[in-house]
Tab-separated table of C-alpha atoms in Angstrom:
chain	number	residue	atom	x	y	z
A	268	THR	CA	-20.893	-4.482	21.022
A	269	GLY	CA	-17.737	-3.401	19.025
A	270	ALA	CA	-19.471	-0.571	17.422
A	271	THR	CA	-17.467	2.207	16.373
A	272	GLY	CA	-18.589	5.592	17.605
A	273	VAL	CA	-18.079	9.577	16.882
A	274	GLN	CA	-16.917	11.508	20.790
A	275	PHE	CA	-17.676	15.029	21.512
A	276	THR	CA	-13.742	16.805	22.265
A	277	THR	CA	-14.941	20.054	22.295
A	278	PHE	CA	-18.972	21.366	23.262
A	279	PRO	CA	-19.484	24.088	21.085
A	280	ALA	CA	-21.136	27.943	22.530
A	281	LEU	CA	-24.753	27.854	23.261
A	282	TRP	CA	-27.089	26.613	20.153
A	283	THR	CA	-24.288	26.696	17.501
A	284	ALA	CA	-23.743	24.123	14.925
A	285	THR	CA	-21.477	21.249	15.402
A	286	SER	CA	-18.421	20.816	12.919
A	287	ALA	CA	-15.483	18.718	12.918
A	288	ALA	CA	-13.567	20.537	15.704
A	289	SER	CA	-16.354	19.390	17.973
A	290	PHE	CA	-15.515	15.797	16.974
A	291	SER	CA	-12.889	12.955	17.568
A	292	THR	CA	-11.589	13.125	13.895
A	293	ASN	CA	-12.060	8.903	12.299
A	294	PRO	CA	-14.931	6.831	14.754
A	295	VAL	CA	-13.385	5.176	17.476
A	296	ALA	CA	-15.055	2.380	19.741
A	297	ALA	CA	-18.521	3.748	21.711
A	298	THR	CA	-18.307	3.710	24.976
A	299	ARG	CA	-22.137	5.469	24.727
A	300	GLU	CA	-25.034	4.739	23.033
A	301	TYR	CA	-25.350	7.900	21.241
A	302	GLU	CA	-21.680	7.920	20.177
A	303	VAL	CA	-23.009	5.144	17.497
A	304	CYS	CA	-26.449	7.434	16.342
A	305	PHE	CA	-23.413	10.232	15.519
A	306	LYS	CA	-21.901	8.756	13.197
A	307	CYS	CA	-25.395	9.603	10.845
A	308	HIS	CA	-26.910	11.832	12.604
A	309	SER	CA	-24.781	15.316	12.854
A	310	SER	CA	-22.497	17.030	10.798
A	311	PHE	CA	-19.898	14.689	11.222
A	312	ALA	CA	-21.813	12.726	8.619
A	313	PHE	CA	-23.091	15.919	6.070
A	314	GLY	CA	-21.462	18.712	7.271
A	315	GLY	CA	-23.649	21.915	7.232
A	316	THR	CA	-26.369	20.583	5.150
A	317	PRO	CA	-28.504	18.087	6.541
A	318	PRO	CA	-30.177	15.790	4.270
A	319	THR	CA	-33.866	15.567	3.533
A	320	ALA	CA	-36.235	12.526	3.798
A	321	PRO	CA	-37.990	11.878	0.634
A	322	ASN	CA	-41.445	12.228	-0.094
A	323	LEU	CA	-42.252	9.490	-0.996
A	324	GLY	CA	-43.472	7.238	1.926
A	325	ASP	CA	-41.088	9.165	3.924
A	326	SER	CA	-41.742	12.068	5.609
A	327	ALA	CA	-39.738	14.494	3.470
A	328	MET	CA	-38.698	16.331	6.479
A	329	GLN	CA	-35.177	17.541	7.001
A	330	GLN	CA	-32.999	15.878	9.292
A	331	THR	CA	-31.257	17.773	12.364
A	332	ASP	CA	-28.332	17.706	13.916
A	333	VAL	CA	-28.531	15.642	16.991
A	334	ALA	CA	-25.202	16.591	18.648
A	335	MET	CA	-26.107	20.047	18.500
A	336	GLU	CA	-29.020	19.741	19.775
A	337	PHE	CA	-28.173	17.364	22.923
A	338	ASN	CA	-24.575	20.094	23.247
A	339	PRO	CA	-24.928	20.202	27.274
A	340	ASN	CA	-24.024	23.753	26.247
A	341	ASN	CA	-27.715	24.022	25.334
A	342	ARG	CA	-29.926	25.970	27.817
A	343	SER	CA	-32.498	23.292	27.280
A	344	MET	CA	-32.232	19.146	26.453
A	345	HIS	CA	-32.881	16.086	27.141
A	346	PRO	CA	-29.949	14.027	29.181
A	347	VAL	CA	-28.238	12.067	26.840
A	348	VAL	CA	-24.834	13.334	26.731
A	349	SER	CA	-24.698	14.670	30.171
A	350	PRO	CA	-26.771	14.743	33.596
A	351	LEU	CA	-28.763	17.245	33.338
A	352	GLY	CA	-27.972	18.288	37.433
A	353	SER	CA	-24.332	18.877	36.458
A	354	ALA	CA	-24.841	20.066	32.892
A	355	ALA	CA	-22.803	22.594	31.995
A	356	GLY	CA	-24.122	26.120	29.493
A	357	THR	CA	-26.280	28.755	31.057
A	358	LEU	CA	-28.812	28.899	33.502
A	359	ALA	CA	-27.591	25.166	35.305
A	360	PRO	CA	-29.146	22.905	36.766
A	361	LYS	CA	-31.594	21.817	33.643
A	362	SER	CA	-33.357	19.068	35.562
A	363	LEU	CA	-37.010	19.142	36.356
A	364	PRO	CA	-37.978	18.365	40.217
A	365	ALA	CA	-38.914	14.535	40.991
A	366	THR	CA	-42.194	15.275	40.925
A	367	TYR	CA	-42.782	16.155	37.242
A	368	LEU	CA	-41.178	13.192	36.086
A	369	LEU	CA	-42.700	9.231	36.261
A	370	ALA	CA	-40.629	5.625	37.071
A	371	PRO	CA	-37.665	5.579	36.460
A	372	TRP	CA	-37.111	9.149	35.820
A	373	ASN	CA	-37.889	10.308	39.324
A	374	VAL	CA	-35.328	9.161	41.360
A	375	ASN	CA	-31.768	10.692	41.362
A	376	VAL	CA	-33.101	13.576	39.358
A	377	GLY	CA	-30.175	15.149	37.852
A	378	THR	CA	-27.572	12.748	38.089
A	379	GLN	CA	-29.358	10.475	35.433
A	380	THR	CA	-28.402	10.063	31.873
A	381	MET	CA	-30.690	8.566	29.161
A	382	THR	CA	-30.305	6.603	25.960
A	383	CYS	CA	-31.560	7.212	22.296
A	384	THR	CA	-33.110	3.793	22.641
A	385	ASP	CA	-35.395	4.687	25.552
A	386	CYS	CA	-37.290	7.125	23.347
A	387	HIS	CA	-36.628	5.597	19.445
A	388	ASN	CA	-36.768	1.810	18.921
A	389	THR	CA	-38.939	-0.846	16.744
A	390	ASP	CA	-42.625	-1.214	17.020
A	391	SER	CA	-42.834	-4.250	18.400
A	392	ALA	CA	-40.850	-6.532	21.276
A	393	SER	CA	-40.729	-9.218	19.113
A	394	PRO	CA	-38.037	-10.561	17.354
A	395	ALA	CA	-35.972	-9.953	20.034
A	396	ALA	CA	-33.266	-7.581	18.108
A	397	GLN	CA	-34.168	-4.729	18.776
A	398	GLY	CA	-32.863	-1.033	17.683
A	399	PRO	CA	-33.767	2.259	16.429
A	400	HIS	CA	-34.502	1.741	12.764
A	401	GLY	CA	-37.369	-0.260	11.130
A	402	SER	CA	-40.681	1.150	12.505
A	403	ALA	CA	-44.346	1.861	11.518
A	404	VAL	CA	-44.139	4.257	13.522
A	405	ARG	CA	-43.199	7.860	12.716
A	406	PHE	CA	-39.753	9.132	13.775
A	407	LEU	CA	-39.320	5.531	15.192
A	408	LEU	CA	-40.605	6.228	18.226
A	409	ALA	CA	-41.115	4.157	21.609
A	410	GLY	CA	-43.107	3.365	25.251
A	411	THR	CA	-46.498	3.013	25.139
A	412	ASN	CA	-47.920	6.431	23.525
A	413	LYS	CA	-46.253	6.977	20.056
A	414	ALA	CA	-47.842	10.610	18.876
A	415	TRP	CA	-45.220	13.699	18.909
A	416	PRO	CA	-46.715	15.676	18.352
A	417	TYR	CA	-49.586	14.839	16.902
A	418	THR	CA	-52.679	12.360	17.837
A	419	VAL	CA	-51.582	9.298	15.001
A	420	ALA	CA	-48.566	7.985	15.579
A	421	GLY	CA	-47.759	6.973	12.188
A	422	ALA	CA	-48.894	10.598	10.620
A	423	THR	CA	-46.302	13.604	10.085
A	424	SER	CA	-49.932	15.997	9.915
A	425	GLY	CA	-52.909	15.734	11.552
A	426	THR	CA	-54.663	17.247	14.429
A	427	LEU	CA	-52.412	19.066	17.114
A	428	PHE	CA	-52.052	17.468	20.696
A	429	GLN	CA	-53.462	19.209	23.528
A	430	MET	CA	-52.067	18.610	27.335
A	431	SER	CA	-55.009	16.967	28.532
A	432	ASN	CA	-54.904	13.468	29.792
A	433	SER	CA	-58.514	12.955	27.590
A	434	GLY	CA	-56.897	13.805	24.648
A	435	THR	CA	-56.736	11.462	21.651
A	436	GLY	CA	-55.835	7.723	22.337
A	437	PHE	CA	-53.818	8.415	26.043
A	438	GLY	CA	-52.513	4.678	26.949
A	439	THR	CA	-52.324	3.413	23.501
A	440	SER	CA	-50.012	4.070	20.447
A	441	ASN	CA	-51.705	7.244	19.677
A	442	GLY	CA	-51.378	8.975	23.084
A	443	LEU	CA	-49.060	11.852	23.675
A	444	PHE	CA	-45.449	10.267	23.751
A	445	CYS	CA	-44.279	13.364	26.558
A	446	ARG	CA	-46.366	11.647	28.711
A	447	ASN	CA	-44.494	7.798	28.476
A	448	CYS	CA	-42.111	10.377	30.934
A	449	HIS	CA	-43.727	12.908	32.528
A	450	SER	CA	-46.262	13.201	35.032
A	451	ASN	CA	-49.974	13.797	34.806
A	452	PRO	CA	-50.874	17.891	33.700
A	453	GLY	CA	-53.805	17.685	36.402
A	454	THR	CA	-55.475	20.622	37.327
A	455	GLY	CA	-55.535	23.523	40.149
A	456	THR	CA	-52.567	25.082	41.327
A	457	GLY	CA	-51.230	22.524	43.662
A	458	ASN	CA	-50.705	19.995	41.360
A	459	PRO	CA	-46.535	18.958	40.627
A	460	ASN	CA	-47.016	19.691	37.034
A	461	THR	CA	-49.314	22.512	37.590
A	462	ALA	CA	-48.080	24.696	34.479
A	463	HIS	CA	-49.361	22.104	31.908
A	464	GLY	CA	-53.188	22.034	33.567
A	465	GLN	CA	-53.750	24.825	35.556
A	466	PHE	CA	-56.381	27.517	35.744
A	467	ASN	CA	-59.352	25.123	34.673
A	468	GLY	CA	-57.795	23.537	31.804
A	469	GLN	CA	-56.657	26.939	30.255
A	470	HIS	CA	-53.627	24.827	29.564
A	471	SER	CA	-55.229	21.952	27.729
A	472	GLY	CA	-57.941	20.983	25.691
A	473	ASN	CA	-58.209	24.585	23.960
A	474	ALA	CA	-56.005	25.688	21.023
A	475	ILE	CA	-53.492	27.354	23.175
A	476	GLY	CA	-52.719	24.250	24.929
A	477	THR	CA	-51.159	22.236	22.145
A	478	CYS	CA	-47.692	21.298	23.068
A	479	VAL	CA	-45.570	22.981	19.763
A	480	ARG	CA	-46.864	26.199	20.535
A	481	CYS	CA	-44.780	26.339	23.604
A	482	HIS	CA	-42.444	23.690	23.299
A	483	ILE	CA	-40.235	22.758	20.099
A	484	ARG	CA	-41.203	20.457	17.826
A	485	ILE	CA	-38.293	18.031	18.039
A	486	PRO	CA	-37.647	17.895	21.625
A	487	HIS	CA	-33.597	17.125	21.903
A	488	GLY	CA	-32.883	19.736	22.832
A	489	GLY	CA	-33.062	24.068	22.071
A	490	LYS	CA	-31.890	27.454	22.646
A	491	VAL	CA	-34.218	28.360	25.058
A	492	SER	CA	-34.605	26.432	28.949
A	493	ARG	CA	-37.709	23.927	29.041
A	494	LEU	CA	-37.612	23.148	25.240
A	495	MET	CA	-39.318	26.286	24.998
A	496	VAL	CA	-40.115	27.870	21.611
A	497	THR	CA	-40.696	32.063	21.045
A	498	SER	CA	-41.178	33.879	17.779
A	499	PRO	CA	-40.222	35.694	15.495
A	500	ASN	CA	-37.149	33.151	15.160
A	501	ALA	CA	-37.342	30.207	15.628
A	502	PRO	CA	-35.817	28.113	13.212
A	503	ALA	CA	-38.539	26.819	11.008
A	504	ARG	CA	-37.634	22.698	11.426
A	505	TYR	CA	-38.605	23.207	15.014
A	506	THR	CA	-41.966	24.531	14.408
A	507	VAL	CA	-44.814	23.580	12.940
A	508	SER	CA	-46.310	25.433	9.514
A	509	GLY	CA	-49.602	27.359	10.469
A	510	GLN	CA	-48.874	27.442	14.324
A	511	THR	CA	-48.874	30.779	15.786
A	512	LEU	CA	-46.043	30.828	18.834
A	513	ASN	CA	-47.854	31.720	22.086
A	514	PHE	CA	-44.760	33.768	23.566
A	515	THR	CA	-41.844	36.199	22.337
A	516	ARG	CA	-39.747	35.617	25.585
A	517	PHE	CA	-39.278	33.008	28.497
A	518	VAL	CA	-37.688	34.115	31.850
A	519	LYS	CA	-36.475	30.636	33.780
A	520	ASN	CA	-36.568	30.417	37.391
A	521	SER	CA	-36.245	27.006	39.558
A	522	THR	CA	-40.036	26.135	38.343
A	523	TYR	CA	-42.016	26.348	36.316
A	524	SER	CA	-44.504	28.146	38.729
A	525	GLY	CA	-41.703	30.571	39.273
A	526	SER	CA	-41.065	31.308	35.938
A	527	ALA	CA	-42.283	34.370	33.515
A	528	TRP	CA	-43.993	34.049	29.888
A	529	PHE	CA	-43.960	36.929	28.043
A	530	GLY	CA	-46.126	37.409	24.410
A	531	THR	CA	-48.760	38.464	22.268
A	532	THR	CA	-51.367	35.174	21.576
A	533	CYS	CA	-52.206	34.519	25.427
A	534	SER	CA	-54.020	37.561	27.733
A	535	ARG	CA	-51.993	36.049	31.131
A	536	HIS	CA	-48.786	36.220	29.476
A	537	SER	CA	-48.941	39.792	27.190
A	538	GLY	CA	-47.687	41.730	29.880
A	539	GLY	CA	-44.300	44.027	30.559
A	540	GLY	CA	-41.163	42.982	31.917
A	541	THR	CA	-37.593	42.590	30.197
A	542	GLY	CA	-35.274	40.426	29.562
A	543	GLY	CA	-35.691	36.700	29.538
A	544	GLU	CA	-33.993	33.881	27.232
A	545	ALA	CA	-35.641	33.798	22.921
A	546	TRP	CA	-34.423	32.390	19.783
């Protein structure tokens, strides 16, 4: 209460770097949590050169501009700045069907917003003081499952997670982070989230099923719908070194089952077609 923050004054175009023109000139009384975070985690603080964490005891990874990632003009983003059902930009609305989500996110879908501390928090419920800094878990991830996109919550490298619920540590701190909010991948074409587990496990439990071969490594927001990652132009910070991406283009429809993926690493999605989105 009483903290200052940085507010958007103008939303940049699709996946465009933020600048001084994007924000209020000086920090003002924050009315939303993300405005406090923008003071340090956007170009308001570091300009066009994000800092890199030191290697000793830390991730050695470059920070990213979260204001650019959560920009409502992007084709995909988590609903931190604006609800997805009314979001501006290309191919709106961006919200998922309710059946793809777990409580409390499966009601009033498209009208909700979330806070940074829905996903980032301390690693313990005690002491009572809580906040997004100070955690034994990499990337300060919150929730029951704390591994994204790796199998070990405290590591920045390791075995990439598969889609299936039977993956290492599901339901524990080493479980797949996405499953705190997103529904059971399941199997079979009748499952509500069938794209993640259909066709007898083709998308789960094998090499092409790792999260970061289809989705960006930092899931705040992206240039392509549904947080998809495409080759060859996706920025290195949003992919995982050594991983061959599955797709070159993505065609979004209202549901996953009506969408189309085009690439070279999967026989089912390597066909022709035109149009679509790409990095």
